[in-house]
Coordinates of C-alpha atoms in Angstrom, one line a residue:
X25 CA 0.0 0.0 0.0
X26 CA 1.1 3.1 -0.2
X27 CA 2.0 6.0 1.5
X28 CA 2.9 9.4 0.9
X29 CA 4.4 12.1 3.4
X30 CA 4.9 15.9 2.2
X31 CA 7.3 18.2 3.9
X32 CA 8.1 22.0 3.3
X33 CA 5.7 23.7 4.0
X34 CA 5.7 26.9 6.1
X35 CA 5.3 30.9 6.3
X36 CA 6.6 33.0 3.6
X37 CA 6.1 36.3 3.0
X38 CA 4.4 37.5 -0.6
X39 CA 6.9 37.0 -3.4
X40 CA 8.1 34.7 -1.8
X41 CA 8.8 31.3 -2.8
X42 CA 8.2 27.5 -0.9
X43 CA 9.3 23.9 -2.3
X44 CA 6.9 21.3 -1.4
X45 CA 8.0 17.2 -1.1
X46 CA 6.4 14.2 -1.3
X47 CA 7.7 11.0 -1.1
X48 CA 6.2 7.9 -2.0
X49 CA 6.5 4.4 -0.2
X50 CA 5.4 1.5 -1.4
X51 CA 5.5 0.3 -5.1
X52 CA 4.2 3.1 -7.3
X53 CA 3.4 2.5 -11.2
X54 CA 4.5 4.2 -14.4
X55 CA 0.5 4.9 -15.4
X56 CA 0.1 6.5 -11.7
X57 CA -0.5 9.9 -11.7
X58 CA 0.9 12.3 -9.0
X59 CA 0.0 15.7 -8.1
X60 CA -1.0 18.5 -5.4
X61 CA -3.9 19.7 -3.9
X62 CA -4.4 22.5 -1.5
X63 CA -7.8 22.9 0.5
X64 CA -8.8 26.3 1.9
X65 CA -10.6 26.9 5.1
X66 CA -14.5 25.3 4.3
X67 CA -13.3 25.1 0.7
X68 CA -13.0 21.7 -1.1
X69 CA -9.9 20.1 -2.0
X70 CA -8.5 21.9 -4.8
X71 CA -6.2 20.7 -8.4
X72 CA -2.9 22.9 -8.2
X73 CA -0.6 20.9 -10.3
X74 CA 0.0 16.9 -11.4
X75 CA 2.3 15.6 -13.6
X76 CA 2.6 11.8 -14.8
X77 CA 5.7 9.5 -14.9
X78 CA 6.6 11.0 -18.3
X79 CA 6.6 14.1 -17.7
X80 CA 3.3 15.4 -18.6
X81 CA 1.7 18.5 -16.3
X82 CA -1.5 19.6 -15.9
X83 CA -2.0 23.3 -13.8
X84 CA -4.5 25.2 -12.7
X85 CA -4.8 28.3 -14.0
X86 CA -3.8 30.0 -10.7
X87 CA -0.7 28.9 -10.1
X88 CA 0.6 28.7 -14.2
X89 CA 3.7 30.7 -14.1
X90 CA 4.1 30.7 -10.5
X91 CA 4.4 27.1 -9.6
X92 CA 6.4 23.9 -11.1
X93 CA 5.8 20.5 -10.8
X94 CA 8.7 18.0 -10.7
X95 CA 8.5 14.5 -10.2
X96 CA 11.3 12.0 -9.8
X97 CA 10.6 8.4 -11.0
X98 CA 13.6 6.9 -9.5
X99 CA 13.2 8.4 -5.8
X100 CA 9.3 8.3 -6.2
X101 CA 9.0 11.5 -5.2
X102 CA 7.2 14.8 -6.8
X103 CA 7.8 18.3 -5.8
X104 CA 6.1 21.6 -6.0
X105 CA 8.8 24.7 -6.5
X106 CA 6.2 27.4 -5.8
X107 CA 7.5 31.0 -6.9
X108 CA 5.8 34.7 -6.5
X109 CA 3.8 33.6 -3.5
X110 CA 0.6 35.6 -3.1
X111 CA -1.6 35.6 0.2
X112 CA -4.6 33.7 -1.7
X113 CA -2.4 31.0 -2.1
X114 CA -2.2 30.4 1.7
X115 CA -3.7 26.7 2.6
X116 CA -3.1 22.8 3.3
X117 CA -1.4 21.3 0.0
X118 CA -1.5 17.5 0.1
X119 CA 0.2 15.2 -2.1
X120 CA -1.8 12.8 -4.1
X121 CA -1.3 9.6 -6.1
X122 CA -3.7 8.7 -8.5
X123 CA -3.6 5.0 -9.5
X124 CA -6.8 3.9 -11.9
X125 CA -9.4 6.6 -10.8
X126 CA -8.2 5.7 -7.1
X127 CA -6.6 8.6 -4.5
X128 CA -3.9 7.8 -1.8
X129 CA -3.4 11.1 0.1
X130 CA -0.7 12.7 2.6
X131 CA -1.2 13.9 5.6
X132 CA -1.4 17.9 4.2
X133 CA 1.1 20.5 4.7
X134 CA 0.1 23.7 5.7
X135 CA 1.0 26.9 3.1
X136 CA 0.9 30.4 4.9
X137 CA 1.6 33.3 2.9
X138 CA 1.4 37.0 4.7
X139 CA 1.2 39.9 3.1

């Protein structure tokens, strides 16, 4: 089974920028998809970025530009580098892996961003 654990999260000021981690135990598939969420306060979860074992991304519009998705098939881990930090973007960002239509999450990793 797997099991994914995020670090780097933390406060930044605008402008700033944050890398997010995840690594992956467990054996983890060339057709599973990885990617990052973040959930605001009584929001639902959220798409920010997700990228598949070849390379191919997928953002959301908010963050294109800003943030860049980075996965390492080797290490099964996937990173967010997340550049020009604005306030809005302040949340939990959890890592997901998406294997046939089916989610493992991490724990979450909490995103503050002052202004």
């Amino acid at each position: 089974q797997v099991q994914l654990v995020e670090s780097g999260g933390g406060l930044v000021q605008a402008g700033g920028s944050l890398r997010l981690s995840c690594a992956a135990s467990g054996i983890i598939f060339s057709l599973d998809v990885m990617g990052w969420y973040r959930q605001f306060p009584g929001k639902v979860r959220e798409l920010v970025a997700t990228i598949t074992s070849g390379g191919i991304t997928n953002y959301a519009d908010s963050v294109k530009g800003r943030f860049t998705i980075s996965r390492d098939n080797a290490e099964n881990t996937v990173n967010l580098q997340m550049n020009s930090l604005k306030p809005e973007d302040t949340a939990v960002y959890y890592c997901n892996l998406n294997r046939r239509g089916r989610g493992t999450w991490g724990q979450g990793t909490q995103v503050t961003v002052s202004s």
